[in-house]
Structure formats: structure tokens, C-alpha cells
Amino acid sequence: MWYPGLITDKNGPQLVVKFMLRTRTAGTFVWPARDDVQKVLPEFFIACGVVPECVNYGRQWFISDHVKLDELFQMYKNMYFETDL
């Protein structure tokens, strides 16, 4: 599963990212009540420069390219995380 986020800082080779949460509606995300901040290596980014559209006065955000990002994530996941046992 992929999640959009905002890069807030750089910590050595890692980037500090504040992540959004998915809603039940495909492509729609919200900022969580408590910040979800994690350090992420750049090779785990599937896209940069994605700007969501505000759909509910800053409470909900829609990413129109979510289907394309789902496909990119699936390719990335198949390449790096799924193995034939």
C-alpha cells in the first residue's frame, strides 16, 4: 500500500515524511489526528511532486493519479518484495 506524504526534513540519507491516511473513497486522503512521521530512504518513493486537490475545506484531499500510482506501486512491490518460494 502506498501513502502520500509531505517531506519535512532530511536526516542523513533518509527523508523525514509526514504521511496522510486513506479514506474509504479511492484516491481520497486525510491528515491524521496524530502526526504519522517516519524516516524513509529515497529509493522507497514511487513518485514526487504529486499535488492533491482539496475536496473538503482542507479536510480531505483527492489524488487524481491514484490509479497510475497504484499500478506503479504494484510493479515496485512485485519487483522488490514478492519472491517465488
JSON list of N, CA, C and O in Angstrom, two decimals, residues 44-67:
[
{"chain": "A", "resi": 44, "resn": "PHE", "atom": "N", "xyz": [12.50, 4.32, -1.75]},
{"chain": "A", "resi": 44, "resn": "PHE", "atom": "CA", "xyz": [11.15, 3.83, -1.47]},
{"chain": "A", "resi": 44, "resn": "PHE", "atom": "C", "xyz": [10.06, 4.81, -1.91]},
{"chain": "A", "resi": 44, "resn": "PHE", "atom": "O", "xyz": [8.88, 4.58, -1.67]},
{"chain": "A", "resi": 45, "resn": "PHE", "atom": "N", "xyz": [10.43, 5.88, -2.58]},
{"chain": "A", "resi": 45, "resn": "PHE", "atom": "CA", "xyz": [9.45, 6.82, -3.14]},
{"chain": "A", "resi": 45, "resn": "PHE", "atom": "C", "xyz": [9.05, 6.31, -4.52]},
{"chain": "A", "resi": 45, "resn": "PHE", "atom": "O", "xyz": [9.91, 5.94, -5.32]},
{"chain": "A", "resi": 46, "resn": "ILE", "atom": "N", "xyz": [7.76, 6.27, -4.83]},
{"chain": "A", "resi": 46, "resn": "ILE", "atom": "CA", "xyz": [7.33, 5.86, -6.17]},
{"chain": "A", "resi": 46, "resn": "ILE", "atom": "C", "xyz": [7.00, 7.07, -7.04]},
{"chain": "A", "resi": 46, "resn": "ILE", "atom": "O", "xyz": [6.91, 6.94, -8.25]},
{"chain": "A", "resi": 47, "resn": "ALA", "atom": "N", "xyz": [6.81, 8.24, -6.43]},
{"chain": "A", "resi": 47, "resn": "ALA", "atom": "CA", "xyz": [6.54, 9.46, -7.21]},
{"chain": "A", "resi": 47, "resn": "ALA", "atom": "C", "xyz": [6.82, 10.67, -6.32]},
{"chain": "A", "resi": 47, "resn": "ALA", "atom": "O", "xyz": [6.69, 10.61, -5.11]},
{"chain": "A", "resi": 48, "resn": "CYS", "atom": "N", "xyz": [7.20, 11.75, -6.96]},
{"chain": "A", "resi": 48, "resn": "CYS", "atom": "CA", "xyz": [7.42, 13.03, -6.26]},
{"chain": "A", "resi": 48, "resn": "CYS", "atom": "C", "xyz": [6.68, 14.12, -7.02]},
{"chain": "A", "resi": 48, "resn": "CYS", "atom": "O", "xyz": [6.42, 14.00, -8.21]},
{"chain": "A", "resi": 49, "resn": "GLY", "atom": "N", "xyz": [6.33, 15.17, -6.32]},
{"chain": "A", "resi": 49, "resn": "GLY", "atom": "CA", "xyz": [5.66, 16.30, -6.96]},
{"chain": "A", "resi": 49, "resn": "GLY", "atom": "C", "xyz": [4.17, 16.10, -7.18]},
{"chain": "A", "resi": 49, "resn": "GLY", "atom": "O", "xyz": [3.55, 16.84, -7.92]},
{"chain": "A", "resi": 50, "resn": "VAL", "atom": "N", "xyz": [3.58, 15.10, -6.53]},
{"chain": "A", "resi": 50, "resn": "VAL", "atom": "CA", "xyz": [2.14, 14.86, -6.65]},
{"chain": "A", "resi": 50, "resn": "VAL", "atom": "C", "xyz": [1.42, 15.86, -5.75]},
{"chain": "A", "resi": 50, "resn": "VAL", "atom": "O", "xyz": [1.69, 15.93, -4.56]},
{"chain": "A", "resi": 51, "resn": "VAL", "atom": "N", "xyz": [0.53, 16.64, -6.34]},
{"chain": "A", "resi": 51, "resn": "VAL", "atom": "CA", "xyz": [-0.20, 17.65, -5.57]},
{"chain": "A", "resi": 51, "resn": "VAL", "atom": "C", "xyz": [-1.67, 17.27, -5.51]},
{"chain": "A", "resi": 51, "resn": "VAL", "atom": "O", "xyz": [-2.35, 17.24, -6.54]},
{"chain": "A", "resi": 52, "resn": "PRO", "atom": "N", "xyz": [-2.17, 16.94, -4.31]},
{"chain": "A", "resi": 52, "resn": "PRO", "atom": "CA", "xyz": [-3.59, 16.57, -4.21]},
{"chain": "A", "resi": 52, "resn": "PRO", "atom": "C", "xyz": [-4.51, 17.77, -4.34]},
{"chain": "A", "resi": 52, "resn": "PRO", "atom": "O", "xyz": [-4.12, 18.91, -4.08]},
{"chain": "A", "resi": 53, "resn": "GLU", "atom": "N", "xyz": [-5.74, 17.50, -4.72]},
{"chain": "A", "resi": 53, "resn": "GLU", "atom": "CA", "xyz": [-6.76, 18.52, -4.86]},
{"chain": "A", "resi": 53, "resn": "GLU", "atom": "C", "xyz": [-7.60, 18.54, -3.58]},
{"chain": "A", "resi": 53, "resn": "GLU", "atom": "O", "xyz": [-8.05, 17.49, -3.10]},
{"chain": "A", "resi": 54, "resn": "CYS", "atom": "N", "xyz": [-7.78, 19.71, -3.01]},
{"chain": "A", "resi": 54, "resn": "CYS", "atom": "CA", "xyz": [-8.59, 19.85, -1.80]},
{"chain": "A", "resi": 54, "resn": "CYS", "atom": "C", "xyz": [-10.07, 19.66, -2.17]},
{"chain": "A", "resi": 54, "resn": "CYS", "atom": "O", "xyz": [-10.58, 20.33, -3.06]},
{"chain": "A", "resi": 55, "resn": "VAL", "atom": "N", "xyz": [-10.73, 18.73, -1.48]},
{"chain": "A", "resi": 55, "resn": "VAL", "atom": "CA", "xyz": [-12.14, 18.46, -1.80]},
{"chain": "A", "resi": 55, "resn": "VAL", "atom": "C", "xyz": [-13.10, 18.77, -0.66]},
{"chain": "A", "resi": 55, "resn": "VAL", "atom": "O", "xyz": [-14.29, 18.72, -0.84]},
{"chain": "A", "resi": 56, "resn": "ASN", "atom": "N", "xyz": [-12.58, 19.09, 0.52]},
{"chain": "A", "resi": 56, "resn": "ASN", "atom": "CA", "xyz": [-13.49, 19.34, 1.64]},
{"chain": "A", "resi": 56, "resn": "ASN", "atom": "C", "xyz": [-12.85, 20.32, 2.62]},
{"chain": "A", "resi": 56, "resn": "ASN", "atom": "O", "xyz": [-12.55, 19.96, 3.74]},
{"chain": "A", "resi": 57, "resn": "TYR", "atom": "N", "xyz": [-12.65, 21.55, 2.18]},
{"chain": "A", "resi": 57, "resn": "TYR", "atom": "CA", "xyz": [-12.15, 22.62, 3.05]},
{"chain": "A", "resi": 57, "resn": "TYR", "atom": "C", "xyz": [-10.88, 22.24, 3.80]},
{"chain": "A", "resi": 57, "resn": "TYR", "atom": "O", "xyz": [-10.72, 22.55, 4.98]},
{"chain": "A", "resi": 58, "resn": "GLY", "atom": "N", "xyz": [-9.98, 21.51, 3.15]},
{"chain": "A", "resi": 58, "resn": "GLY", "atom": "CA", "xyz": [-8.72, 21.13, 3.77]},
{"chain": "A", "resi": 58, "resn": "GLY", "atom": "C", "xyz": [-8.79, 19.88, 4.62]},
{"chain": "A", "resi": 58, "resn": "GLY", "atom": "O", "xyz": [-7.79, 19.48, 5.20]},
{"chain": "A", "resi": 59, "resn": "ARG", "atom": "N", "xyz": [-9.95, 19.27, 4.69]},
{"chain": "A", "resi": 59, "resn": "ARG", "atom": "CA", "xyz": [-10.08, 18.04, 5.48]},
{"chain": "A", "resi": 59, "resn": "ARG", "atom": "C", "xyz": [-9.80, 16.80, 4.65]},
{"chain": "A", "resi": 59, "resn": "ARG", "atom": "O", "xyz": [-9.27, 15.83, 5.15]},
{"chain": "A", "resi": 60, "resn": "GLN", "atom": "N", "xyz": [-10.23, 16.80, 3.40]},
{"chain": "A", "resi": 60, "resn": "GLN", "atom": "CA", "xyz": [-9.99, 15.67, 2.52]},
{"chain": "A", "resi": 60, "resn": "GLN", "atom": "C", "xyz": [-9.25, 16.16, 1.28]},
{"chain": "A", "resi": 60, "resn": "GLN", "atom": "O", "xyz": [-9.49, 17.27, 0.80]},
{"chain": "A", "resi": 61, "resn": "TRP", "atom": "N", "xyz": [-8.40, 15.27, 0.77]},
{"chain": "A", "resi": 61, "resn": "TRP", "atom": "CA", "xyz": [-7.59, 15.59, -0.40]},
{"chain": "A", "resi": 61, "resn": "TRP", "atom": "C", "xyz": [-7.70, 14.45, -1.39]},
{"chain": "A", "resi": 61, "resn": "TRP", "atom": "O", "xyz": [-7.65, 13.28, -1.01]},
{"chain": "A", "resi": 62, "resn": "PHE", "atom": "N", "xyz": [-7.83, 14.80, -2.67]},
{"chain": "A", "resi": 62, "resn": "PHE", "atom": "CA", "xyz": [-8.00, 13.79, -3.73]},
{"chain": "A", "resi": 62, "resn": "PHE", "atom": "C", "xyz": [-6.79, 13.80, -4.65]},
{"chain": "A", "resi": 62, "resn": "PHE", "atom": "O", "xyz": [-6.34, 14.85, -5.10]},
{"chain": "A", "resi": 63, "resn": "ILE", "atom": "N", "xyz": [-6.26, 12.60, -4.93]},
{"chain": "A", "resi": 63, "resn": "ILE", "atom": "CA", "xyz": [-5.14, 12.45, -5.85]},
{"chain": "A", "resi": 63, "resn": "ILE", "atom": "C", "xyz": [-5.69, 11.84, -7.14]},
{"chain": "A", "resi": 63, "resn": "ILE", "atom": "O", "xyz": [-6.05, 10.66, -7.17]},
{"chain": "A", "resi": 64, "resn": "SER", "atom": "N", "xyz": [-5.77, 12.66, -8.19]},
{"chain": "A", "resi": 64, "resn": "SER", "atom": "CA", "xyz": [-6.39, 12.20, -9.44]},
{"chain": "A", "resi": 64, "resn": "SER", "atom": "C", "xyz": [-5.58, 11.10, -10.11]},
{"chain": "A", "resi": 64, "resn": "SER", "atom": "O", "xyz": [-6.15, 10.29, -10.84]},
{"chain": "A", "resi": 65, "resn": "ASP", "atom": "N", "xyz": [-4.28, 11.02, -9.88]},
{"chain": "A", "resi": 65, "resn": "ASP", "atom": "CA", "xyz": [-3.43, 9.98, -10.47]},
{"chain": "A", "resi": 65, "resn": "ASP", "atom": "C", "xyz": [-3.36, 8.72, -9.61]},
{"chain": "A", "resi": 65, "resn": "ASP", "atom": "O", "xyz": [-2.44, 7.92, -9.77]},
{"chain": "A", "resi": 66, "resn": "HIS", "atom": "N", "xyz": [-4.30, 8.51, -8.72]},
{"chain": "A", "resi": 66, "resn": "HIS", "atom": "CA", "xyz": [-4.20, 7.39, -7.79]},
{"chain": "A", "resi": 66, "resn": "HIS", "atom": "C", "xyz": [-4.17, 6.03, -8.49]},
{"chain": "A", "resi": 66, "resn": "HIS", "atom": "O", "xyz": [-3.50, 5.12, -8.03]},
{"chain": "A", "resi": 67, "resn": "VAL", "atom": "N", "xyz": [-4.86, 5.89, -9.63]},
{"chain": "A", "resi": 67, "resn": "VAL", "atom": "CA", "xyz": [-4.84, 4.61, -10.34]},
{"chain": "A", "resi": 67, "resn": "VAL", "atom": "C", "xyz": [-3.44, 4.36, -10.90]},
{"chain": "A", "resi": 67, "resn": "VAL", "atom": "O", "xyz": [-2.89, 3.26, -10.78]}
]
